PDB file of C-alpha atoms in Angstrom:
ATOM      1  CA  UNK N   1       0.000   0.000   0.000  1.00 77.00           C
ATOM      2  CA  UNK N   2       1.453   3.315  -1.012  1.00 86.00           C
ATOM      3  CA  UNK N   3       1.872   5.803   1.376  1.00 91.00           C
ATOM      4  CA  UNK N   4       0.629   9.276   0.401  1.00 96.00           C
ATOM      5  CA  UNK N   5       1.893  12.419   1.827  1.00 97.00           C
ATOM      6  CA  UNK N   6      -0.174  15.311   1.195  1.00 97.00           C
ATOM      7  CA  UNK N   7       0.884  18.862   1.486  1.00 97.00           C
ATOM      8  CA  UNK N   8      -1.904  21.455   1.946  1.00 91.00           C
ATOM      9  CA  UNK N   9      -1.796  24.926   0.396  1.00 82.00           C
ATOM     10  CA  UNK N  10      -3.665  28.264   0.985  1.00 78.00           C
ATOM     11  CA  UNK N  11      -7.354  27.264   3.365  1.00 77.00           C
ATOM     12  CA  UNK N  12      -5.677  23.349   3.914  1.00 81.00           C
ATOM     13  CA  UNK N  13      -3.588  24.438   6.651  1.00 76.00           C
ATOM     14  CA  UNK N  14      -4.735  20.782   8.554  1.00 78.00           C
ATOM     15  CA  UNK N  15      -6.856  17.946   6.886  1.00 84.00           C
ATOM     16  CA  UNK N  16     -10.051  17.436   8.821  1.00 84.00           C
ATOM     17  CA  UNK N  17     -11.075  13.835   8.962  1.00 85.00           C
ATOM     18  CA  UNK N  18      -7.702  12.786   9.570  1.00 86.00           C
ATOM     19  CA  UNK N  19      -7.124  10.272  12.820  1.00 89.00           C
ATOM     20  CA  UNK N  20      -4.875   9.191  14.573  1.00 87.00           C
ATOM     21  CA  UNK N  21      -2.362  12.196  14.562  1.00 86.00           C
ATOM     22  CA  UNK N  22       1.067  11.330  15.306  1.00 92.00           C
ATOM     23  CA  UNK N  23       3.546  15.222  14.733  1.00 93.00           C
ATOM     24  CA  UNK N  24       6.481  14.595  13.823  1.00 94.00           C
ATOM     25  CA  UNK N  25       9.297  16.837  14.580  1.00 92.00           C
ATOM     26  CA  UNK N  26      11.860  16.206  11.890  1.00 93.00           C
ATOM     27  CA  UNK N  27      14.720  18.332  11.235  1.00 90.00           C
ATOM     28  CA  UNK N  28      16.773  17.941   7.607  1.00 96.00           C
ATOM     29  CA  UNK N  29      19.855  18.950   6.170  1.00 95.00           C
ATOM     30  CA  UNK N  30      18.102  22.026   5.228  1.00 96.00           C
ATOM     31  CA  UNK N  31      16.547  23.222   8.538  1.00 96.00           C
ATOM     32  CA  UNK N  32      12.994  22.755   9.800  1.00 96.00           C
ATOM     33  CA  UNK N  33       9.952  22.158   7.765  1.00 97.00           C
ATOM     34  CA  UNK N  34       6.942  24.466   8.005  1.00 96.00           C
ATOM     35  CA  UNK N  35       5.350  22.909   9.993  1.00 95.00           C
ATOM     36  CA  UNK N  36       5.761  19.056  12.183  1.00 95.00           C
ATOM     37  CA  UNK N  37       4.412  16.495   9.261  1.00 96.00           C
ATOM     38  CA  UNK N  38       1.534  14.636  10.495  1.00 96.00           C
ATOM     39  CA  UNK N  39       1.310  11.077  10.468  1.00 96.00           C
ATOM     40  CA  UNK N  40      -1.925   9.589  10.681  1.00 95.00           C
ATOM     41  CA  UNK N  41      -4.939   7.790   8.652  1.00 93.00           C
ATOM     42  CA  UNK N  42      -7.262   9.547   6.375  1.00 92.00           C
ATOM     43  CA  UNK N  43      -9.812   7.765   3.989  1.00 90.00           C
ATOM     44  CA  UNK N  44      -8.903   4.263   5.535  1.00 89.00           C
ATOM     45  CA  UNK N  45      -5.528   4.782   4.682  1.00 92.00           C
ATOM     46  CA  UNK N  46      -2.001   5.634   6.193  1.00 94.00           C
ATOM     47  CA  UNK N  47      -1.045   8.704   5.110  1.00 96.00           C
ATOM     48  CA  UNK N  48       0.900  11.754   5.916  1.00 97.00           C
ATOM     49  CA  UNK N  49       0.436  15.546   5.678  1.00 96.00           C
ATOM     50  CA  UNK N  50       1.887  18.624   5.891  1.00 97.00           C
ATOM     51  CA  UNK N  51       0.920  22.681   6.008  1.00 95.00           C
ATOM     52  CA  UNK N  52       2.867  24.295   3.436  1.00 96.00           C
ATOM     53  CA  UNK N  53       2.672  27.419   4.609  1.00 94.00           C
ATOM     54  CA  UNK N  54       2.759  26.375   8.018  1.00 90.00           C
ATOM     55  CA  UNK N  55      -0.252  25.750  10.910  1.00 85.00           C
ATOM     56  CA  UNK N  56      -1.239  28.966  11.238  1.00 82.00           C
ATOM     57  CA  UNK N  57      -0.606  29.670   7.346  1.00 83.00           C
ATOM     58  CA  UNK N  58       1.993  32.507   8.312  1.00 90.00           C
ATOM     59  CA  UNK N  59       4.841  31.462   5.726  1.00 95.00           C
ATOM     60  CA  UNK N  60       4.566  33.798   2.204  1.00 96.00           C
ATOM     61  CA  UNK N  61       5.194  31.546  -0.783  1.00 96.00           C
ATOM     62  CA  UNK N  62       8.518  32.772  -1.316  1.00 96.00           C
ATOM     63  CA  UNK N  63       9.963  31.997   2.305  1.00 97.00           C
ATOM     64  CA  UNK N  64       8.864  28.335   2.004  1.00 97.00           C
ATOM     65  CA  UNK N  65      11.493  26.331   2.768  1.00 97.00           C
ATOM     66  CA  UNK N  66      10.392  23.600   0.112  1.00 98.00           C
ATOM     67  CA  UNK N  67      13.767  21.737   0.215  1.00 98.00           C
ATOM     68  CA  UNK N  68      13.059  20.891   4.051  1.00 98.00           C
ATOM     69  CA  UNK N  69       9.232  20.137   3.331  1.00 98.00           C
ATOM     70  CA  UNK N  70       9.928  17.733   0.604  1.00 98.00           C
ATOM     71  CA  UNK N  71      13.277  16.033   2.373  1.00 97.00           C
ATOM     72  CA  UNK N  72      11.295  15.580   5.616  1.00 97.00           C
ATOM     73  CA  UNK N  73       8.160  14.247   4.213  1.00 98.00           C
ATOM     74  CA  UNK N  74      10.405  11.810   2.342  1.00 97.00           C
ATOM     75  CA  UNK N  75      11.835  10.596   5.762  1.00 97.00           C
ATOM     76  CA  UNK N  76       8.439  10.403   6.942  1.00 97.00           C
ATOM     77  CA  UNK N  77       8.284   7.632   4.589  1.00 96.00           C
ATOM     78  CA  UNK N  78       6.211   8.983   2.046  1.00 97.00           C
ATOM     79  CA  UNK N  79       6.276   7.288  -1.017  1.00 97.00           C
ATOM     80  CA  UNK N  80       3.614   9.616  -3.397  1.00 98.00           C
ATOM     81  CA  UNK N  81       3.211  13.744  -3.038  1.00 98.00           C
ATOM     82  CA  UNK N  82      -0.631  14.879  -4.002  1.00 98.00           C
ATOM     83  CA  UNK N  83      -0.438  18.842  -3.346  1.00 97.00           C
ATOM     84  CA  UNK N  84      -2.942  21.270  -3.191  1.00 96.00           C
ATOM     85  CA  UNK N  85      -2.512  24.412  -4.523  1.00 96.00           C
ATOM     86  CA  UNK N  86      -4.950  27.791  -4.668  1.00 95.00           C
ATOM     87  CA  UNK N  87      -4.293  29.334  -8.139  1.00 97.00           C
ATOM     88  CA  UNK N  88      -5.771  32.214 -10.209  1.00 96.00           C
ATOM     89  CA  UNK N  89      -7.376  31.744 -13.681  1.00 97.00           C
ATOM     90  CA  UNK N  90      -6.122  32.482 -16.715  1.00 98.00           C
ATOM     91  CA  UNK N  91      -7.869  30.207 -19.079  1.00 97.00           C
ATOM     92  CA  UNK N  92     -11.271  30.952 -20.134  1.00 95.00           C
ATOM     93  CA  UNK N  93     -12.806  28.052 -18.338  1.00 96.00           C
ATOM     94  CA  UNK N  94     -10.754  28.351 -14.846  1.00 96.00           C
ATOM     95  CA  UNK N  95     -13.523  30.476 -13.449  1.00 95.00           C
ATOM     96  CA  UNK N  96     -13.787  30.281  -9.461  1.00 95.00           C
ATOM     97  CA  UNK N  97     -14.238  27.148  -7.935  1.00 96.00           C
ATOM     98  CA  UNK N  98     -12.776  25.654 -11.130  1.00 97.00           C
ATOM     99  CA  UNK N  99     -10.348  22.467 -10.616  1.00 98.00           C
ATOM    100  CA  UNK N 100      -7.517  21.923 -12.587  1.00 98.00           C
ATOM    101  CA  UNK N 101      -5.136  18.854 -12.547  1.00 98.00           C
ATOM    102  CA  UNK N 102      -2.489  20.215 -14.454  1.00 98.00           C
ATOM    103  CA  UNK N 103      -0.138  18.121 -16.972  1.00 98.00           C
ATOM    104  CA  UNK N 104       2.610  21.457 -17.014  1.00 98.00           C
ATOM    105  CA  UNK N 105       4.174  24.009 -16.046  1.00 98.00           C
ATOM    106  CA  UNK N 106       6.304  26.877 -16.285  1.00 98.00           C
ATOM    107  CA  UNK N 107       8.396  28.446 -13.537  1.00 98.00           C
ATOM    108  CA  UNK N 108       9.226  32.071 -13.353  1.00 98.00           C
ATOM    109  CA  UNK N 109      10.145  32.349  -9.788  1.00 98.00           C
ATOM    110  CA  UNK N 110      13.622  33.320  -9.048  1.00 97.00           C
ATOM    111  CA  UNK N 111      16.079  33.116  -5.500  1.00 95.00           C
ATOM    112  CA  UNK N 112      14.491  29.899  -4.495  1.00 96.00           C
ATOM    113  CA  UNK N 113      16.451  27.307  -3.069  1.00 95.00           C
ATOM    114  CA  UNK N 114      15.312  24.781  -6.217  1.00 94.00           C
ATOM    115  CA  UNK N 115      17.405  21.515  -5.997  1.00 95.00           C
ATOM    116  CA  UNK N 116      19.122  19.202  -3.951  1.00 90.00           C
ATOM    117  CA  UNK N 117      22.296  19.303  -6.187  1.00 82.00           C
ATOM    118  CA  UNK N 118      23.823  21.773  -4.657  1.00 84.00           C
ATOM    119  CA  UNK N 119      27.458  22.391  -2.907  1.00 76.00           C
ATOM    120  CA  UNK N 120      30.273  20.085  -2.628  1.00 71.00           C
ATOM    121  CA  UNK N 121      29.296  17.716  -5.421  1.00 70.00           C
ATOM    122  CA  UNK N 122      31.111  14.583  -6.092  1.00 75.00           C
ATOM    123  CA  UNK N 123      29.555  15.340  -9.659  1.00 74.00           C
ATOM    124  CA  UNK N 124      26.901  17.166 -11.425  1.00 76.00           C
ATOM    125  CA  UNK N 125      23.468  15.532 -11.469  1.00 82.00           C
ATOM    126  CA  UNK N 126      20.669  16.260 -13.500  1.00 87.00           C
ATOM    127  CA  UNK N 127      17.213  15.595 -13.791  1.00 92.00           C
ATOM    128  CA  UNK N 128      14.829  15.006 -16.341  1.00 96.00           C
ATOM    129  CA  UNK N 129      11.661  17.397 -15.637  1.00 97.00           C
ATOM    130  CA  UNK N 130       9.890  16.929 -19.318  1.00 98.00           C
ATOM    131  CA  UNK N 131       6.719  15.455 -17.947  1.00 98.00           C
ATOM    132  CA  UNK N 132       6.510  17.616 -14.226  1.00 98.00           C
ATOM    133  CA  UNK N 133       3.495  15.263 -12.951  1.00 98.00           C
ATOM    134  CA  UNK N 134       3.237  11.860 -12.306  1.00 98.00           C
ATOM    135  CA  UNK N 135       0.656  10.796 -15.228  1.00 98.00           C
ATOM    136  CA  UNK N 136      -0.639   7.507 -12.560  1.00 97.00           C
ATOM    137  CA  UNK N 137      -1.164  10.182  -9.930  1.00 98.00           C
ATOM    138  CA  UNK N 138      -2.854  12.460 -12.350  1.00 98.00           C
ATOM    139  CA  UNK N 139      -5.295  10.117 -13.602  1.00 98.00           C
ATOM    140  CA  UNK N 140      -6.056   9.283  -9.831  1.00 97.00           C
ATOM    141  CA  UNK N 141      -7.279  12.651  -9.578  1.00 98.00           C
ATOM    142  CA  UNK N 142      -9.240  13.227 -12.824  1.00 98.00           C
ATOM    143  CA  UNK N 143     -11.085   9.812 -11.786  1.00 98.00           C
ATOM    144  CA  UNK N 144     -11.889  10.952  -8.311  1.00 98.00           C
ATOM    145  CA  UNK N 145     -12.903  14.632  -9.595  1.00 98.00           C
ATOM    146  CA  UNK N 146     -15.352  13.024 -12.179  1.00 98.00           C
ATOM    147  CA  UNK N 147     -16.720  10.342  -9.212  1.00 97.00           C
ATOM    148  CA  UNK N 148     -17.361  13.660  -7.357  1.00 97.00           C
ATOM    149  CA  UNK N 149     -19.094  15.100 -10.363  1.00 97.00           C
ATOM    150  CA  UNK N 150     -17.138  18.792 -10.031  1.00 97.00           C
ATOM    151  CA  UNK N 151     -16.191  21.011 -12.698  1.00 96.00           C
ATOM    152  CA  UNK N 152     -12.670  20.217 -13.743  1.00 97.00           C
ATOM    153  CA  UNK N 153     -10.337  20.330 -16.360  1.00 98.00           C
ATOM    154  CA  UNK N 154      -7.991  17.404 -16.400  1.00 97.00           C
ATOM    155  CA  UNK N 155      -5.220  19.188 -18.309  1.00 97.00           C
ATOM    156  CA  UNK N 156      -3.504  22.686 -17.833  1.00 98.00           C
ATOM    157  CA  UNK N 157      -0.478  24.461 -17.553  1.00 98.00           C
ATOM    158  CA  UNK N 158       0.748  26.157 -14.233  1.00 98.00           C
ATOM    159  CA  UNK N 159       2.682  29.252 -14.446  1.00 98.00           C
ATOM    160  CA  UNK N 160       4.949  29.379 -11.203  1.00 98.00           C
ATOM    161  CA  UNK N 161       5.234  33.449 -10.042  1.00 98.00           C
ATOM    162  CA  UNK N 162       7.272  34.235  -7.210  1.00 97.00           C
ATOM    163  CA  UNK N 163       4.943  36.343  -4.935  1.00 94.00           C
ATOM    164  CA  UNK N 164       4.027  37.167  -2.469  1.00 95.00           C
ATOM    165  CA  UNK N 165       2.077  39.933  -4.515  1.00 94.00           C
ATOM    166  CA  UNK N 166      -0.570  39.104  -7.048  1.00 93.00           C
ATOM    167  CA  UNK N 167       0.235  39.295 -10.899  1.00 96.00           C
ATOM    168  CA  UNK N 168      -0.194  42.746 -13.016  1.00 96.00           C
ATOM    169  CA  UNK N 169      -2.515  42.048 -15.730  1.00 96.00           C
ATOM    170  CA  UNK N 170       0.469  42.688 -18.136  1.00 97.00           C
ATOM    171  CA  UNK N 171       2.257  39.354 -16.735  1.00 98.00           C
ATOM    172  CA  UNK N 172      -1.327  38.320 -16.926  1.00 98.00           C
ATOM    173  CA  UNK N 173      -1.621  38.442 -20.968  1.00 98.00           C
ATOM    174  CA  UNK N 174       2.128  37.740 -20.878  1.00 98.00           C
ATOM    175  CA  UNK N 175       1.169  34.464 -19.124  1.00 98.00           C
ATOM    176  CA  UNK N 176      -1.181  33.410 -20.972  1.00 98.00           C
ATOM    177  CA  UNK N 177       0.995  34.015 -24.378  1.00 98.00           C
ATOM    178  CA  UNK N 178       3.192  32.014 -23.122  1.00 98.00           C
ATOM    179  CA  UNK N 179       0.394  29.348 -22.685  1.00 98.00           C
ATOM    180  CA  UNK N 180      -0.641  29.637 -19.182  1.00 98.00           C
ATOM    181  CA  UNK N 181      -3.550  28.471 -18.169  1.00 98.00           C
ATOM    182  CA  UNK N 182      -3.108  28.803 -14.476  1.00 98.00           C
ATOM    183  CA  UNK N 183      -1.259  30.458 -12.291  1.00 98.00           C
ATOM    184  CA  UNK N 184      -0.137  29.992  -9.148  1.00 97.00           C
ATOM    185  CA  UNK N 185       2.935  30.790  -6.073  1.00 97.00           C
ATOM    186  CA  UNK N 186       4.043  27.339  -5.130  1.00 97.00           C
ATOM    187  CA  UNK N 187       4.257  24.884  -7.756  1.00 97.00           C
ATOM    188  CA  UNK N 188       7.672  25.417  -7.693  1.00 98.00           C
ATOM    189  CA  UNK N 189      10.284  24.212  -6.956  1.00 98.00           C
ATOM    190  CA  UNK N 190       8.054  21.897  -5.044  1.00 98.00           C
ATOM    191  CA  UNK N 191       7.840  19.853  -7.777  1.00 98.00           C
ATOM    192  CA  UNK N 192      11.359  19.185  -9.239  1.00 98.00           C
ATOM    193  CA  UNK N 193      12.594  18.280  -5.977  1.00 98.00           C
ATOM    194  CA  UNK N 194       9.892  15.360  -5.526  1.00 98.00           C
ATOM    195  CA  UNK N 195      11.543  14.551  -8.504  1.00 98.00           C
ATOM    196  CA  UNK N 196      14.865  14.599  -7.450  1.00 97.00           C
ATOM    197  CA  UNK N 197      13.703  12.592  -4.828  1.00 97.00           C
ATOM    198  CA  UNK N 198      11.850  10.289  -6.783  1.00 97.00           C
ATOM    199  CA  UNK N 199       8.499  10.800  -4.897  1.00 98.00           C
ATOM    200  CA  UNK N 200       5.791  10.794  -7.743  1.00 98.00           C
ATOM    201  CA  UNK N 201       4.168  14.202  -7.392  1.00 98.00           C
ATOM    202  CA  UNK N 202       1.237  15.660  -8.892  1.00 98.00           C
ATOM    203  CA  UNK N 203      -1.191  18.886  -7.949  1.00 97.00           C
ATOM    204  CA  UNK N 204      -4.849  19.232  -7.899  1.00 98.00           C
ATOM    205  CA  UNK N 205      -5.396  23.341  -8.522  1.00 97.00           C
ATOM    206  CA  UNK N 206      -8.004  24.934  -7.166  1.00 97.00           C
ATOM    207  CA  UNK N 207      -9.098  28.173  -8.931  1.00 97.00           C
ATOM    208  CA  UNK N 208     -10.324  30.607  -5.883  1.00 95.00           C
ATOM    209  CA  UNK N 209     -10.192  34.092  -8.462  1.00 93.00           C
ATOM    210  CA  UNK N 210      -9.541  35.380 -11.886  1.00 95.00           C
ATOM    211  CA  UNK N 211      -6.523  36.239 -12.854  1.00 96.00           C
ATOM    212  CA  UNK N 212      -5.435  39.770 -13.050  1.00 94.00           C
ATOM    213  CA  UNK N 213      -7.287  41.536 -15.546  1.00 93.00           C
ATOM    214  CA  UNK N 214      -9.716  38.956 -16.426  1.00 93.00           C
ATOM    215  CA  UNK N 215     -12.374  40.916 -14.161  1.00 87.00           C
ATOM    216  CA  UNK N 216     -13.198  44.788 -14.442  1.00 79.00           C
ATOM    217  CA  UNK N 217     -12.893  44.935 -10.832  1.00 79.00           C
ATOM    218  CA  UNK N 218     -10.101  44.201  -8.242  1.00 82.00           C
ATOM    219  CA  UNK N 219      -9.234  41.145  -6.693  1.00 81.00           C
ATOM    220  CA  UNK N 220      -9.799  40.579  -3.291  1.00 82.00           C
ATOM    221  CA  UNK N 221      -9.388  38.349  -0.477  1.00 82.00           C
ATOM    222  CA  UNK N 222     -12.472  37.904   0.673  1.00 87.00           C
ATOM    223  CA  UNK N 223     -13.628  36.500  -2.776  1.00 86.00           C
ATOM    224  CA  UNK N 224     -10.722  34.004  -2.341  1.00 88.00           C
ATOM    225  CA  UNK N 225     -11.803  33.266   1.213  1.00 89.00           C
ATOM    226  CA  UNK N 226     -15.512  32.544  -0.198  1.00 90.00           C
ATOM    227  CA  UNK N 227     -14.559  30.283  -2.793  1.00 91.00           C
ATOM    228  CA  UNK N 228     -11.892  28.608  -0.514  1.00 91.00           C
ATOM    229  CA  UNK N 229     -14.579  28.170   2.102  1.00 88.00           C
ATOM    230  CA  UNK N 230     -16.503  25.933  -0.296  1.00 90.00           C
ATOM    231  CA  UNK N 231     -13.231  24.262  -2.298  1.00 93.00           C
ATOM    232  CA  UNK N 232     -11.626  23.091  -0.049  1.00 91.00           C
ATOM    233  CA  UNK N 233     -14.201  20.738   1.421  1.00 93.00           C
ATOM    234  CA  UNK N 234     -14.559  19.602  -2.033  1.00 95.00           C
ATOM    235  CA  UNK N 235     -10.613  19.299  -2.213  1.00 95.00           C
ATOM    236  CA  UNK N 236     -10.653  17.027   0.606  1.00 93.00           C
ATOM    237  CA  UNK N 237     -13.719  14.501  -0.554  1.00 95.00           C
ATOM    238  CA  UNK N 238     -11.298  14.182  -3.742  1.00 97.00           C
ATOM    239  CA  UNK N 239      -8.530  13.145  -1.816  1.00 96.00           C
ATOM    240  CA  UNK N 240      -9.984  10.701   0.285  1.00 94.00           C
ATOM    241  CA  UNK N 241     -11.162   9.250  -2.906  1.00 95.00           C
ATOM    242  CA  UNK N 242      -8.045   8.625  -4.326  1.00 96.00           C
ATOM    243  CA  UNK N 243      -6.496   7.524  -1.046  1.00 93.00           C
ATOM    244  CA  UNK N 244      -9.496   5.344  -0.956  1.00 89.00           C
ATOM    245  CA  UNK N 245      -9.023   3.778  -4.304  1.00 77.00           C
TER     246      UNK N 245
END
């Protein structure tokens, strides 16, 4: 039996339904984690989780120590990463409360710590990051999303900004001329170091506003607190599902 860890974005900052609670305090070679990763069951199932912006959510995207998250959750004894993320949309049909299981994405952060290869190298390693989601853990998702019966789209592409601002609707159309159909803070480099550890990892995107410009008004957080307050339930009865399965 695979064991899942799941790491919860914006509005996951703990997965309710989850028993058995075990913290763990780990440290790693690259300091603490956000937050301790919990060890528990959830859907029937062992699995482990962690708040990616820490529990309170009180670490900006760009401050996440993703090296640490990904390196403890790995000694945790995860074997599979399913992450949540909160994104904007960019495509036409990534309105609010939208999901998107995205097949790839583009990364235009900068300063991140982004890779494990790094330092006093006996030699350089690299990795091949053609196909950034694990297409078994994708399909996972798109099967539990249709058992659920939400509105999804089972393909997309995540642009990765750095935060912790939101976009100008310049990067906006820039985004989406680059082919951008979501975007999003913390896709990366979350995911090319589950592949450097090879922990499949995939992302189930949860559209909580339009992207800049896409509205005539502002955006604000209390329309991404209203759709979060109904996605995330949602989010979870997905998850369970394909823990389940």
């Amino acid at each position: 039996m695979t064991i899942h860890a799941i790491i919860g974005g914006t509005g996951l900052t703990e997965l309710t339904g989850m028993t058995d609670l075990e913290p763990l305090h780990l440290d790693t070679p690259y300091g603490p984690p956000s937050a301790p990763v919990l060890r528990g069951e959830f859907a029937g199932r062992p699995v482990l989780f962690l708040a990616r912006h820490g529990h309170p959510h009180r670490i900006p995207p760009h401050q996440v120590n993703y090296r640490a998250n990904l390196w403890a959750l790995k000694e945790a004894g995860a074997e599979a990463v399913l992450a949540m993320n909160a994104v904007g949309g960019i495509h036409m049909a990534m309105g609010s409360g939208h999901f998107c299981v995205p097949h790839q994405l583009i990364d235009y952060t900068y300063g991140r710590e982004h890779t494990f290869f790094a330092g006093a190298l006996e030699h350089v390693t690299h990795v091949d990051f053609s196909y950034p989601y694990d297409p078994a853990l994708r399909q996972h998702l798109i099967a539990a999303l249709a058992a659920e019966g939400y509105a999804f789209s089972d393909h997309g592409v995540y642009g990765c900004t750095q935060g912790p601002r939101l976009e100008t609707a310049a990067e906006v159309v820039r985004l989406e001329r680059d082919g951008c159909d979501i975007v999003g803070m913390t896709g990366m480099p979350e995911a090319v170091l589950a592949r450097e550890l090879d922990l499949p990892y995939a992302c189930l995107s949860l559209v909580v506003n339009p992207a800049a410009g896409k509205t005539a008004g502002v955006i604000t957080m209390a329309e991404i607190e209203a759709v979060l307050a109904e996605g995330i339930g949602k989010a979870r009865a997905v998850l369970a599902r394909v823990l389940a399965g």
